[in-house]
PDB file of C-alpha atoms in Angstrom:
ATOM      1  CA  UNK A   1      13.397   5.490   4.259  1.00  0.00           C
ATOM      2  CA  UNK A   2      17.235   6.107   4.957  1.00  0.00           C
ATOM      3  CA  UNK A   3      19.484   5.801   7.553  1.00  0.00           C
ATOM      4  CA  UNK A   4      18.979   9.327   8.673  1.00  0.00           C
ATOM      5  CA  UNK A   5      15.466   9.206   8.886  1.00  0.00           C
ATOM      6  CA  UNK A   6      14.815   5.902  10.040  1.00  0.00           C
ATOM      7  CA  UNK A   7      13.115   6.071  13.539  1.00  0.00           C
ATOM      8  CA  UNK A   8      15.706   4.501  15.964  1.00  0.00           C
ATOM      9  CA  UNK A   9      13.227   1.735  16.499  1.00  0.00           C
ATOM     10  CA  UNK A  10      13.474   0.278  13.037  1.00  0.00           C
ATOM     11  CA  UNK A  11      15.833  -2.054  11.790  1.00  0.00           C
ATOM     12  CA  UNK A  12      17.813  -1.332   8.798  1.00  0.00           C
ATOM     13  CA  UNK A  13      16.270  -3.522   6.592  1.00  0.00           C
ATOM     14  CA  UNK A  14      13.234  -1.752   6.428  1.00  0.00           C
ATOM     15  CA  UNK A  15      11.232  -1.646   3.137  1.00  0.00           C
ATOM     16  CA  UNK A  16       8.601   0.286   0.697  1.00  0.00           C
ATOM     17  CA  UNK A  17       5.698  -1.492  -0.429  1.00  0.00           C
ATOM     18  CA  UNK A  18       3.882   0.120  -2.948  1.00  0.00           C
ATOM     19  CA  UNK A  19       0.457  -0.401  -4.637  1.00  0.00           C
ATOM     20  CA  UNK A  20      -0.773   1.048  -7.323  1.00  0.00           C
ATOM     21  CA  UNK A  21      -4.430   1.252  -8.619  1.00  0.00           C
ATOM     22  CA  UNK A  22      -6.518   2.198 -11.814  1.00  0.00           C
ATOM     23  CA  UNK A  23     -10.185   2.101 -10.282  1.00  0.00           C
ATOM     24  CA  UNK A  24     -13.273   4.031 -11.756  1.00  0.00           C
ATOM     25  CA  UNK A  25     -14.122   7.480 -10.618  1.00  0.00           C
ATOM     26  CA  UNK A  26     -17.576   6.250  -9.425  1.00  0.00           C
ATOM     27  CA  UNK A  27     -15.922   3.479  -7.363  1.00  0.00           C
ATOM     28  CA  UNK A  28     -13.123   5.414  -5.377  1.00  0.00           C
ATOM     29  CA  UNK A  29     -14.985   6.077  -2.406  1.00  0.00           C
ATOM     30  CA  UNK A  30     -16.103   2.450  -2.039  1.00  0.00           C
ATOM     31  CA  UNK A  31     -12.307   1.206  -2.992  1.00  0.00           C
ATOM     32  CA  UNK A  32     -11.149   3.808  -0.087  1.00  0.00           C
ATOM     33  CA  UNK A  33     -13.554   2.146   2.331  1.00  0.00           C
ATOM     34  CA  UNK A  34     -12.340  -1.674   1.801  1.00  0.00           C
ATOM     35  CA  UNK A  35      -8.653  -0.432   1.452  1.00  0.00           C
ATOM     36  CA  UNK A  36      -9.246   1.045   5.179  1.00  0.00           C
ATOM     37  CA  UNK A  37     -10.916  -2.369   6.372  1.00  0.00           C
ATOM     38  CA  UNK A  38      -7.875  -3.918   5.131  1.00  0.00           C
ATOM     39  CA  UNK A  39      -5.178  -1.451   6.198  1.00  0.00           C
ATOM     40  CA  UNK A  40      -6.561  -1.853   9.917  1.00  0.00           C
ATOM     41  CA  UNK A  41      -5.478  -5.684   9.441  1.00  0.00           C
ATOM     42  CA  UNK A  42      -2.472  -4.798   8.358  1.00  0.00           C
ATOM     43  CA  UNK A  43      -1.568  -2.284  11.040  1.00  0.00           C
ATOM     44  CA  UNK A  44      -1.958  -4.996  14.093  1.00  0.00           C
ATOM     45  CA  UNK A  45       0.727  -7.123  12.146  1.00  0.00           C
ATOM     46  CA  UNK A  46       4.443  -7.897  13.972  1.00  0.00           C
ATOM     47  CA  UNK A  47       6.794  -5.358  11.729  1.00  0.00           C
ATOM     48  CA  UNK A  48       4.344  -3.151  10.120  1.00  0.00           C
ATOM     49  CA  UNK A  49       5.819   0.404  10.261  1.00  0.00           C
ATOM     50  CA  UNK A  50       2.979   2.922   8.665  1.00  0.00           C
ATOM     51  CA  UNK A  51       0.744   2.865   5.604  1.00  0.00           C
ATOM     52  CA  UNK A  52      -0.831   5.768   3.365  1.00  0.00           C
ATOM     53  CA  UNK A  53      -2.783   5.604   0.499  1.00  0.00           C
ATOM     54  CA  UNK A  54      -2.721   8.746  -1.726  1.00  0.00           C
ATOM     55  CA  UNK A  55      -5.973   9.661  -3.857  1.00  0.00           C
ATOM     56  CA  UNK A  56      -5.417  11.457  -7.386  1.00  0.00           C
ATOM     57  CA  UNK A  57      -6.735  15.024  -7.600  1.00  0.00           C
ATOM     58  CA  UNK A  58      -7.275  14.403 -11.534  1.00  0.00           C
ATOM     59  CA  UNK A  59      -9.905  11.939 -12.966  1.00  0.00           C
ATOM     60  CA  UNK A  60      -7.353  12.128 -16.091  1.00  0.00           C
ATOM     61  CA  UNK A  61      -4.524  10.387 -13.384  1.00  0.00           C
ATOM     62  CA  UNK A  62      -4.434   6.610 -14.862  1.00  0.00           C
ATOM     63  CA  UNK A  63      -3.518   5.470 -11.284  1.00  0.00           C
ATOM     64  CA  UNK A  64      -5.925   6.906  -9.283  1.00  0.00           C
ATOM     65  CA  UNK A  65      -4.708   4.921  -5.932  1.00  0.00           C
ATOM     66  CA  UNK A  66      -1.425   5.217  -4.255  1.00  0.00           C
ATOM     67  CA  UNK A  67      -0.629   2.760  -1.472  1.00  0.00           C
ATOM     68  CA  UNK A  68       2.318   3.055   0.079  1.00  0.00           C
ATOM     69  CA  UNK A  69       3.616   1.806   3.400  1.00  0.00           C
ATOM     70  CA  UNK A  70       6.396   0.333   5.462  1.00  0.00           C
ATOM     71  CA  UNK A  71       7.240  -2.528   7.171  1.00  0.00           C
ATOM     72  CA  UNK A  72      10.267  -3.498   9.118  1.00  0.00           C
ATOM     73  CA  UNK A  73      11.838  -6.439   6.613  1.00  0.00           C
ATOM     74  CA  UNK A  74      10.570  -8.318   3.815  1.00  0.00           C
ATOM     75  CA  UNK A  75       9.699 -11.492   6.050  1.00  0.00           C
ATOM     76  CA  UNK A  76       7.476  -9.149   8.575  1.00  0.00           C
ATOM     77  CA  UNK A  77       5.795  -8.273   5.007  1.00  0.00           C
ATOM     78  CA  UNK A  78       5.564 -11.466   3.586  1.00  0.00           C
ATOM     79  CA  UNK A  79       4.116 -13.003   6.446  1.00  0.00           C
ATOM     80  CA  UNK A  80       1.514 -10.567   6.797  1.00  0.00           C
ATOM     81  CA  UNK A  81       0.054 -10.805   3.277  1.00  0.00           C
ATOM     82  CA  UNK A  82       0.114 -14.864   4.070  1.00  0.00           C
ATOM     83  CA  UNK A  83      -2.861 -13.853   5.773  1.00  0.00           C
ATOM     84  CA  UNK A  84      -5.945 -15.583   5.388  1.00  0.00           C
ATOM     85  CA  UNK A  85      -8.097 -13.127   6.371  1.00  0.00           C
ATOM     86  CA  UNK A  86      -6.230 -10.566   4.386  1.00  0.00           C
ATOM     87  CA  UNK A  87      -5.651 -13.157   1.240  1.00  0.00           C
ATOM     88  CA  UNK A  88      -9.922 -13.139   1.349  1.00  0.00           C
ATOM     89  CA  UNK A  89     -10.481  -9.723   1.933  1.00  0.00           C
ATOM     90  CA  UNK A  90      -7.788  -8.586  -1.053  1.00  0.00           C
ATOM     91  CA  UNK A  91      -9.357 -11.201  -3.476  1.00  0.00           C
ATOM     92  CA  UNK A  92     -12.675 -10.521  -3.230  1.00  0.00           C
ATOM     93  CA  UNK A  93     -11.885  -6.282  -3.453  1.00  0.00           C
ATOM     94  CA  UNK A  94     -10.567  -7.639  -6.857  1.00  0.00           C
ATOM     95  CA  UNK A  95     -12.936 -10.200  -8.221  1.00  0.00           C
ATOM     96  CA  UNK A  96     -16.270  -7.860  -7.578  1.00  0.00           C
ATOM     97  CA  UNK A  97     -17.327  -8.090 -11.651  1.00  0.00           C
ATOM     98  CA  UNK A  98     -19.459  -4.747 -11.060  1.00  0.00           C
ATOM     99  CA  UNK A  99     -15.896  -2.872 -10.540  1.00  0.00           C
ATOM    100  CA  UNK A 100     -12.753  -3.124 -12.850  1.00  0.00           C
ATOM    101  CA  UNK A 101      -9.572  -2.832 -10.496  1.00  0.00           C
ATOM    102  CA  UNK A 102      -6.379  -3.264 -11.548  1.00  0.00           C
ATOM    103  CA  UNK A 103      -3.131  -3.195  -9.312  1.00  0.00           C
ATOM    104  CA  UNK A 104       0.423  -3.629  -9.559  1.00  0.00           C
ATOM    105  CA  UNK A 105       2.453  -3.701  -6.568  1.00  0.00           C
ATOM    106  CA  UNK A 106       5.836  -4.882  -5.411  1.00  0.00           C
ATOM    107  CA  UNK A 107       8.840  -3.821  -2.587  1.00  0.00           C
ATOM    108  CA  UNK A 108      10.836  -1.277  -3.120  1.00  0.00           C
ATOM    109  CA  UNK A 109      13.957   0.115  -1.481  1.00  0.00           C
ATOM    110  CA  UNK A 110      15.191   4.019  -1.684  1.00  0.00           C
ATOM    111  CA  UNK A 111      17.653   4.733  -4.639  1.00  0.00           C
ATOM    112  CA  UNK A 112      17.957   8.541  -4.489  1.00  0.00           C
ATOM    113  CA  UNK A 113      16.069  10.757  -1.699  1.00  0.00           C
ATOM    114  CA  UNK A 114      16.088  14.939  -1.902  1.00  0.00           C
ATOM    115  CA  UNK A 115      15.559  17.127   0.778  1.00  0.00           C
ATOM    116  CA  UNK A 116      14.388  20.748   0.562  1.00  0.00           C
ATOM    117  CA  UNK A 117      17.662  23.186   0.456  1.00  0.00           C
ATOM    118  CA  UNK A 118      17.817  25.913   2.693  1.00  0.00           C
TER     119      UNK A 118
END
């Protein structure tokens, strides 16, 4: 998110956080499910912006989940995932030993944004 697209509302230090995921094929639709349970959390936290996660159209894709979303500063961020609720609900969508799930997230800022010409 830049400047010029930053809805007026948001304050400049806005940032990226971005998840990604290898999960099975026959576990996506499950993973999908729990990730919703725990984006509506998320959502009704002070400085959450917006939040999509993006599904691979290949099996072949090694990261076959995308989060990414945006929340108003690092602190509103930090906060949130301090969550109990959200600490349980994130552990235990990694510890279930019928599904492998690996992740690897952190915060991001933008270095270099294109737009389409013409």
């Amino acid at each position: 998110m830049t400047e010029e697209n930053r809805p007026a509302d948001v304050p400049g230090e806005a940032v990226t956080f971005i998840n990604v995921f290898e999960v099975p094929a026959e576990h996506l639709d499950a993973f999908v499910a729990r990730w919703e349970e725990r984006a509506a959390l998320m959502s009704a936290k002070p400085g959450f912006i917006d939040s999509r996660l993006h599904r691979a159209r290949s099996s072949e894709t090694r990261f076959q989940v995308v989060n990414v979303a945006h929340w108003e500063s690092e602190e509103a961020w930090r906060a949130a995932t301090a969550d109990p609720e959200f600490g349980a609900r994130a552990r235990a969508a990694q510890d279930d030993p019928d599904v492998e799930v690996t992740s690897s997230r952190g915060l991001y800022d933008v270095a270099a944004e294109f737009t389409a010409v013409g």
